[in-house]
């Protein structure tokens, strides 16, 4: 089996790489903070000293990085992907970024003869651990087909969406909806409580009706306990709202609900909640913001 490279051992990258290793893939990993690779070694991974070193060794390499700046840095900076990418090698960026960022990476990689695929994912830490992600791929079809055995391990369903940019846009639309839902949910929980209702009963009612969904079901009980242990960090959700609003600007789509949600996430960030789960926006609605 060909060796797969994996750059970025954050919440998602680590879970996805461990899952690949469990399924018998050979994986070489790299992370900016190299110590985070130690745990992966215990699962059988090799460690590369730079993105370039990983790309040199592997037929294709996956990136799972925090934001556009990180995704660009890992490709373009010294020791980056571009130094070793070339004919017969592929790079798959699974980070959530905007279409412009993805296109810049695509152009640079194809200029060197390499193949590029963007493949952001829907699903969080637990689906990543369980191989239940939804993969939103776009770009080089041959690389998509080559990576399908790995996608089938990491995800429950892969979509091929055509040209580069479509995967990024689809992911931003999905997360824009999710972020707005989280704000409406938080407001509902607080409104129920402040108006003398039992918020747990609200969860039960919601779960039986037309707006029942896995996010309310999974996050609701922890939110009521004030537990915001990060699965999807709030700073990343705010980044996604920001990028989705920019996509709305480009396409002249008015999105007042998303804009208000972005403000709520920004407020939560200024209150120091950025590294907590995105459900911590509930804490700002509760008024615990002094
Ligand atoms: N968590 C989730 O539920 C989901 C997240 N996503 C998306 O996946 C991506 C990763 O998310 P997640 O794993 O949660 O994020 P984390 O914050 O846990 O990890 C971010 C990763 O990016 C690296 N990084 C940050 N800045 C740089 C940089 N300048 N150069 C190199 N590496 C850098 C970090 O390295 P270091 O350890 O050194 O800081 C770390 O490996 C994001 O785009 C996110 O929006 C998508 C679906 C779900
Ligand atoms: O980008 C993060 C998405 C989190 C999720 O789909 O649950």
Tab-separated table of C-alpha atoms and ligand atoms in Angstrom:
chain	number	residue	atom	x	y	z
A	1	UNK	CA	0.000	0.000	0.000
A	2	UNK	CA	1.274	3.498	-0.909
A	3	UNK	CA	2.261	5.734	1.994
A	4	UNK	CA	-0.017	8.728	2.677
A	5	UNK	CA	1.348	12.032	4.001
A	6	UNK	CA	-0.665	13.976	6.589
A	7	UNK	CA	0.031	17.592	7.583
A	8	UNK	CA	-1.697	19.067	10.640
A	9	UNK	CA	-2.276	17.061	13.809
A	10	UNK	CA	-4.985	19.244	15.328
A	11	UNK	CA	-8.314	17.899	16.598
A	12	UNK	CA	-9.365	16.691	13.135
A	13	UNK	CA	-6.027	15.776	11.539
A	14	UNK	CA	-5.014	13.590	14.463
A	15	UNK	CA	-8.349	11.745	14.527
A	16	UNK	CA	-8.297	11.193	10.758
A	17	UNK	CA	-4.670	10.038	10.688
A	18	UNK	CA	-5.210	7.622	13.582
A	19	UNK	CA	-8.227	6.232	11.783
A	20	UNK	CA	-6.173	5.649	8.614
A	21	UNK	CA	-3.464	3.899	10.646
A	22	UNK	CA	-6.062	1.688	12.332
A	23	UNK	CA	-7.231	0.605	8.904
A	24	UNK	CA	-3.752	-0.468	7.826
A	25	UNK	CA	-2.636	2.600	5.850
A	26	UNK	CA	0.993	3.651	6.168
A	27	UNK	CA	1.034	7.319	7.176
A	28	UNK	CA	3.815	9.895	7.558
A	29	UNK	CA	2.718	12.882	9.612
A	30	UNK	CA	3.941	16.421	10.248
A	31	UNK	CA	2.709	19.146	12.553
A	32	UNK	CA	4.031	22.685	13.101
A	33	UNK	CA	4.286	21.880	16.806
A	34	UNK	CA	6.210	18.675	16.258
A	35	UNK	CA	5.608	17.258	19.753
A	36	UNK	CA	1.963	16.665	18.749
A	37	UNK	CA	3.230	13.906	16.422
A	38	UNK	CA	4.491	11.790	19.353
A	39	UNK	CA	1.106	10.194	19.983
A	40	UNK	CA	0.833	9.319	16.285
A	41	UNK	CA	4.153	7.454	16.479
A	42	UNK	CA	2.565	5.214	19.092
A	43	UNK	CA	-0.113	4.360	16.523
A	44	UNK	CA	2.575	3.428	13.973
A	45	UNK	CA	3.021	6.667	12.022
A	46	UNK	CA	6.354	7.926	10.728
A	47	UNK	CA	7.154	11.594	11.267
A	48	UNK	CA	8.472	13.980	8.610
A	49	UNK	CA	10.544	17.004	9.590
A	50	UNK	CA	8.771	19.394	7.193
A	51	UNK	CA	5.843	19.393	4.757
A	52	UNK	CA	8.379	19.091	1.924
A	53	UNK	CA	9.966	16.017	3.536
A	54	UNK	CA	6.529	14.372	3.801
A	55	UNK	CA	5.640	15.148	0.182
A	56	UNK	CA	9.012	13.807	-0.987
A	57	UNK	CA	8.240	10.461	0.649
A	58	UNK	CA	4.548	10.061	-0.211
A	59	UNK	CA	2.548	9.590	-3.404
A	60	UNK	CA	-0.056	11.990	-2.080
A	61	UNK	CA	-0.292	14.168	1.001
A	62	UNK	CA	-3.306	15.454	2.919
A	63	UNK	CA	-3.425	18.818	4.742
A	64	UNK	CA	-5.844	19.552	7.612
A	65	UNK	CA	-4.966	23.048	8.789
A	66	UNK	CA	-6.713	25.739	10.759
A	67	UNK	CA	-7.457	28.490	8.236
A	68	UNK	CA	-6.451	30.091	4.914
A	69	UNK	CA	-3.209	31.561	6.346
A	70	UNK	CA	-2.112	28.158	7.666
A	71	UNK	CA	-3.140	26.340	4.482
A	72	UNK	CA	-1.092	28.788	2.371
A	73	UNK	CA	1.894	28.766	4.720
A	74	UNK	CA	2.239	24.983	4.635
A	75	UNK	CA	2.319	25.041	0.831
A	76	UNK	CA	4.273	28.210	-0.004
A	77	UNK	CA	6.687	28.813	2.900
A	78	UNK	CA	10.214	27.437	3.229
A	79	UNK	CA	10.126	23.676	3.604
A	80	UNK	CA	6.589	23.686	2.211
A	81	UNK	CA	4.665	21.341	-0.067
A	82	UNK	CA	5.704	23.223	-3.233
A	83	UNK	CA	9.378	22.347	-2.754
A	84	UNK	CA	8.751	18.665	-3.438
A	85	UNK	CA	5.461	18.457	-5.321
A	86	UNK	CA	5.727	17.468	-8.966
A	87	UNK	CA	4.589	15.029	-11.602
A	88	UNK	CA	3.097	11.853	-10.136
A	89	UNK	CA	2.456	13.447	-6.732
A	90	UNK	CA	-0.762	14.846	-5.290
A	91	UNK	CA	-1.811	17.273	-2.572
A	92	UNK	CA	-5.263	17.132	-0.962
A	93	UNK	CA	-6.284	20.059	1.221
A	94	UNK	CA	-9.071	19.012	3.603
A	95	UNK	CA	-8.996	22.257	5.620
A	96	UNK	CA	-11.996	24.592	5.527
A	97	UNK	CA	-10.859	27.566	3.446
A	98	UNK	CA	-12.353	29.895	0.840
A	99	UNK	CA	-12.326	29.199	-2.898
A	100	UNK	CA	-9.631	31.859	-3.544
A	101	UNK	CA	-7.195	30.198	-1.155
A	102	UNK	CA	-7.879	26.826	-2.690
A	103	UNK	CA	-7.394	28.211	-6.207
A	104	UNK	CA	-4.024	29.772	-5.290
A	105	UNK	CA	-2.819	26.396	-4.008
A	106	UNK	CA	-4.256	24.583	-7.046
A	107	UNK	CA	-2.501	26.935	-9.499
A	108	UNK	CA	0.875	26.676	-7.767
A	109	UNK	CA	0.727	22.893	-7.534
A	110	UNK	CA	-0.397	22.323	-11.108
A	111	UNK	CA	2.294	24.766	-12.321
A	112	UNK	CA	4.814	22.319	-10.842
A	113	UNK	CA	3.138	19.336	-12.522
A	114	UNK	CA	1.436	18.002	-9.380
A	115	UNK	CA	-2.238	17.165	-8.867
A	116	UNK	CA	-4.523	19.016	-6.470
A	117	UNK	CA	-7.820	18.216	-4.790
A	118	UNK	CA	-9.697	20.228	-2.188
A	119	UNK	CA	-11.690	17.991	0.116
A	120	UNK	CA	-13.138	19.791	3.156
A	121	UNK	CA	-15.301	17.713	5.449
A	122	UNK	CA	-18.597	17.882	7.252
A	123	UNK	CA	-18.563	16.183	10.644
A	124	UNK	CA	-16.510	16.843	13.732
A	125	UNK	CA	-14.096	15.082	16.122
A	126	UNK	CA	-16.223	11.984	16.797
A	127	UNK	CA	-17.176	11.338	13.148
A	128	UNK	CA	-13.478	11.809	12.294
A	129	UNK	CA	-12.529	9.170	14.874
A	130	UNK	CA	-15.280	6.861	13.638
A	131	UNK	CA	-14.699	7.333	9.893
A	132	UNK	CA	-18.114	8.988	9.479
A	133	UNK	CA	-17.165	12.267	7.808
A	134	UNK	CA	-18.835	13.633	4.682
A	135	UNK	CA	-16.146	14.539	2.145
A	136	UNK	CA	-16.727	17.451	-0.257
A	137	UNK	CA	-14.064	17.010	-2.937
A	138	UNK	CA	-13.330	19.054	-6.057
A	139	UNK	CA	-10.384	19.350	-8.416
A	140	UNK	CA	-8.364	16.632	-10.141
A	141	UNK	CA	-10.691	13.658	-10.673
A	142	UNK	CA	-7.809	11.167	-11.024
A	143	UNK	CA	-6.477	12.172	-7.604
A	144	UNK	CA	-9.989	11.829	-6.160
A	145	UNK	CA	-10.170	8.287	-7.480
A	146	UNK	CA	-6.710	7.493	-6.167
A	147	UNK	CA	-7.666	8.784	-2.715
A	148	UNK	CA	-11.060	7.038	-2.570
A	149	UNK	CA	-9.809	4.061	-0.511
A	150	UNK	CA	-8.622	6.543	2.139
A	151	UNK	CA	-11.792	8.653	1.836
A	152	UNK	CA	-13.860	5.497	2.304
A	153	UNK	CA	-12.076	4.907	5.614
A	154	UNK	CA	-12.302	8.539	6.768
A	155	UNK	CA	-15.863	9.159	5.649
A	156	UNK	CA	-19.316	7.643	5.230
A	157	UNK	CA	-19.864	9.450	1.905
A	158	UNK	CA	-17.693	11.325	-0.585
A	159	UNK	CA	-19.002	13.835	-3.120
A	160	UNK	CA	-17.015	14.913	-6.180
A	161	UNK	CA	-18.216	18.443	-6.925
A	162	UNK	CA	-16.263	19.339	-10.066
A	163	UNK	CA	-13.863	22.254	-10.349
A	164	UNK	CA	-11.663	23.603	-7.557
A	165	UNK	CA	-13.629	26.022	-5.391
A	166	UNK	CA	-16.868	24.051	-5.375
A	167	UNK	CA	-15.819	21.951	-2.372
A	168	UNK	CA	-14.781	25.059	-0.424
A	169	UNK	CA	-18.022	26.850	-1.281
A	170	UNK	CA	-20.219	23.867	-0.363
A	171	UNK	CA	-18.446	23.547	2.985
A	172	UNK	CA	-18.879	27.265	3.747
A	173	UNK	CA	-22.596	27.154	2.904
A	174	UNK	CA	-23.071	24.154	5.216
A	175	UNK	CA	-21.162	25.787	8.084
A	176	UNK	CA	-22.955	29.105	7.577
A	177	UNK	CA	-26.254	27.280	8.128
A	178	UNK	CA	-24.825	25.359	11.091
A	179	UNK	CA	-23.490	28.515	12.777
A	180	UNK	CA	-26.831	30.293	12.414
A	181	UNK	CA	-28.636	27.245	13.800
A	182	UNK	CA	-26.309	27.174	16.809
A	183	UNK	CA	-27.138	30.796	17.591
A	184	UNK	CA	-30.897	30.260	17.288
A	185	UNK	CA	-30.576	27.150	19.468
A	186	UNK	CA	-28.573	29.031	22.133
A	187	UNK	CA	-31.128	31.836	22.207
A	188	UNK	CA	-33.946	29.294	22.537
A	189	UNK	CA	-32.260	27.526	25.452
A	190	UNK	CA	-31.728	30.800	27.290
A	191	UNK	CA	-35.230	32.090	26.495
A	192	UNK	CA	-36.789	28.884	27.811
A	193	UNK	CA	-34.779	29.144	31.028
A	194	UNK	CA	-35.385	32.865	31.642
A	195	UNK	CA	-39.094	32.559	30.949
A	196	UNK	CA	-39.504	29.870	33.588
A	197	UNK	CA	-39.456	26.752	31.412
A	198	UNK	CA	-37.277	23.714	31.919
A	199	UNK	CA	-34.639	23.797	29.120
A	200	UNK	CA	-34.306	19.993	29.328
A	201	UNK	CA	-38.002	19.753	28.447
A	202	UNK	CA	-37.319	22.067	25.491
A	203	UNK	CA	-34.647	19.584	24.302
A	204	UNK	CA	-37.187	16.751	24.562
A	205	UNK	CA	-39.806	18.734	22.642
A	206	UNK	CA	-37.321	19.738	19.905
A	207	UNK	CA	-36.162	16.163	19.514
A	208	UNK	CA	-39.688	14.988	18.717
A	209	UNK	CA	-40.520	17.640	16.151
A	210	UNK	CA	-39.705	18.814	12.640
A	211	UNK	CA	-36.478	20.582	13.665
A	212	UNK	CA	-34.941	17.605	15.487
A	213	UNK	CA	-31.323	17.182	14.403
A	214	UNK	CA	-28.126	15.447	15.569
A	215	UNK	CA	-26.450	18.735	16.547
A	216	UNK	CA	-29.202	19.779	18.989
A	217	UNK	CA	-29.339	16.235	20.346
A	218	UNK	CA	-25.601	15.931	20.864
A	219	UNK	CA	-24.678	19.447	21.988
A	220	UNK	CA	-27.833	20.371	23.952
A	221	UNK	CA	-27.191	18.342	27.139
A	222	UNK	CA	-23.560	19.558	27.460
A	223	UNK	CA	-24.586	23.153	26.778
A	224	UNK	CA	-27.113	22.987	29.605
A	225	UNK	CA	-24.267	21.854	31.887
A	226	UNK	CA	-22.048	24.700	30.631
A	227	UNK	CA	-19.634	22.145	29.169
A	228	UNK	CA	-18.023	23.517	26.018
A	229	UNK	CA	-15.080	21.110	25.605
A	230	UNK	CA	-13.871	21.791	22.068
A	231	UNK	CA	-14.797	19.438	19.235
A	232	UNK	CA	-15.177	22.255	16.715
A	233	UNK	CA	-13.356	25.325	18.060
A	234	UNK	CA	-15.449	28.503	18.061
A	235	UNK	CA	-12.626	30.488	16.391
A	236	UNK	CA	-12.910	28.168	13.371
A	237	UNK	CA	-16.703	28.525	13.220
A	238	UNK	CA	-16.279	32.318	13.224
A	239	UNK	CA	-13.699	32.010	10.441
A	240	UNK	CA	-16.230	29.986	8.427
A	241	UNK	CA	-19.013	32.553	9.008
A	242	UNK	CA	-16.606	35.301	7.884
A	243	UNK	CA	-15.653	33.396	4.729
A	244	UNK	CA	-19.297	32.509	3.994
A	245	UNK	CA	-20.299	36.168	4.348
A	246	UNK	CA	-17.543	37.099	1.878
A	247	UNK	CA	-18.993	34.520	-0.518
A	248	UNK	CA	-22.385	36.168	0.030
A	249	UNK	CA	-20.852	39.580	-0.782
A	250	UNK	CA	-19.300	38.241	-3.999
A	251	UNK	CA	-22.660	36.861	-5.100
A	252	UNK	CA	-24.806	39.746	-3.787
A	253	UNK	CA	-26.718	37.421	-1.471
A	254	UNK	CA	-28.177	39.217	1.526
A	255	UNK	CA	-27.582	37.123	4.672
A	256	UNK	CA	-28.748	39.083	7.744
A	257	UNK	CA	-29.119	35.936	9.866
A	258	UNK	CA	-25.559	34.800	9.111
A	259	UNK	CA	-24.251	38.328	9.688
A	260	UNK	CA	-25.865	38.451	13.133
A	261	UNK	CA	-24.481	35.007	13.942
A	262	UNK	CA	-21.029	36.111	12.889
A	263	UNK	CA	-21.295	39.045	15.307
A	264	UNK	CA	-22.255	36.665	18.118
A	265	UNK	CA	-19.242	34.428	17.388
A	266	UNK	CA	-16.969	37.477	17.165
A	267	UNK	CA	-18.236	38.666	20.527
A	268	UNK	CA	-17.555	35.220	21.988
A	269	UNK	CA	-14.018	35.376	20.604
A	270	UNK	CA	-13.369	38.765	22.178
A	271	UNK	CA	-14.525	37.271	25.477
A	272	UNK	CA	-11.807	34.624	25.208
A	273	UNK	CA	-14.052	31.721	24.172
A	274	UNK	CA	-12.369	31.074	20.787
A	275	UNK	CA	-10.647	27.851	21.812
A	276	UNK	CA	-13.817	26.379	23.332
A	277	UNK	CA	-16.415	24.523	21.285
A	278	UNK	CA	-18.536	26.697	18.982
A	279	UNK	CA	-21.515	25.899	21.246
A	280	UNK	CA	-19.862	28.247	23.790
A	281	UNK	CA	-21.660	31.077	21.985
A	282	UNK	CA	-24.481	29.943	24.321
A	283	UNK	CA	-22.448	31.400	27.184
A	284	UNK	CA	-22.557	34.879	25.678
A	285	UNK	CA	-26.333	34.631	25.154
A	286	UNK	CA	-26.646	33.598	28.809
A	287	UNK	CA	-24.982	36.904	29.629
A	288	UNK	CA	-21.865	35.402	31.221
A	289	UNK	CA	-19.840	37.952	29.342
A	290	UNK	CA	-18.435	40.321	31.932
B	1	LIG	N1	-12.935	20.481	14.585
B	1	LIG	C1	-13.954	20.236	13.758
B	1	LIG	O1	-15.032	19.782	14.187
B	1	LIG	C2	-13.846	20.483	12.297
B	1	LIG	C3	-12.883	21.297	11.755
B	1	LIG	N2	-12.843	21.482	10.405
B	1	LIG	C4	-11.817	22.328	9.798
B	1	LIG	O2	-10.627	21.544	9.777
B	1	LIG	C5	-9.489	22.368	9.975
B	1	LIG	C6	-8.728	21.888	11.208
B	1	LIG	O3	-9.597	21.976	12.311
B	1	LIG	P1	-9.187	21.442	13.767
B	1	LIG	O4	-8.397	20.210	13.645
B	1	LIG	O5	-10.420	21.469	14.559
B	1	LIG	O6	-8.251	22.643	14.231
B	1	LIG	P2	-7.124	22.702	15.359
B	1	LIG	O7	-7.097	24.118	15.802
B	1	LIG	O8	-7.312	21.632	16.364
B	1	LIG	O9	-5.783	22.371	14.530
B	1	LIG	C7	-5.274	23.299	13.625
B	1	LIG	C8	-4.041	22.732	12.957
B	1	LIG	O10	-3.495	23.735	12.077
B	1	LIG	C9	-2.111	23.913	12.422
B	1	LIG	N3	-1.696	25.271	12.126
B	1	LIG	C10	-2.263	26.414	12.527
B	1	LIG	N4	-1.591	27.486	12.019
B	1	LIG	C11	-0.562	26.968	11.309
B	1	LIG	C12	0.475	27.561	10.537
B	1	LIG	N5	0.594	28.898	10.404
B	1	LIG	N6	1.351	26.747	9.924
B	1	LIG	C13	1.227	25.400	10.045
B	1	LIG	N7	0.269	24.780	10.749
B	1	LIG	C14	-0.624	25.569	11.368
B	1	LIG	C15	-2.027	23.589	13.880
B	1	LIG	O11	-0.686	23.348	14.246
B	1	LIG	P3	-0.191	23.564	15.771
B	1	LIG	O12	-0.556	22.284	16.494
B	1	LIG	O13	1.267	23.777	15.662
B	1	LIG	O14	-0.929	24.755	16.311
B	1	LIG	C16	-2.923	22.350	13.929
B	1	LIG	O15	-2.258	21.234	13.444
B	1	LIG	C17	-10.028	23.796	10.073
B	1	LIG	O16	-10.000	24.388	8.804
B	1	LIG	C18	-11.468	23.588	10.536
B	1	LIG	O17	-12.307	24.670	10.177
B	1	LIG	C19	-13.701	20.848	9.554
B	1	LIG	C20	-14.658	20.019	10.041
B	1	LIG	C21	-14.846	19.819	11.458
B	2	LIG	O1	-16.494	22.415	10.244
B	2	LIG	C1	-16.938	21.806	11.220
B	2	LIG	C2	-18.163	21.063	11.107
B	2	LIG	C3	-18.581	20.395	12.353
B	2	LIG	C4	-19.712	19.449	12.060
B	2	LIG	O2	-20.059	19.227	10.892
B	2	LIG	O3	-20.234	18.890	13.035
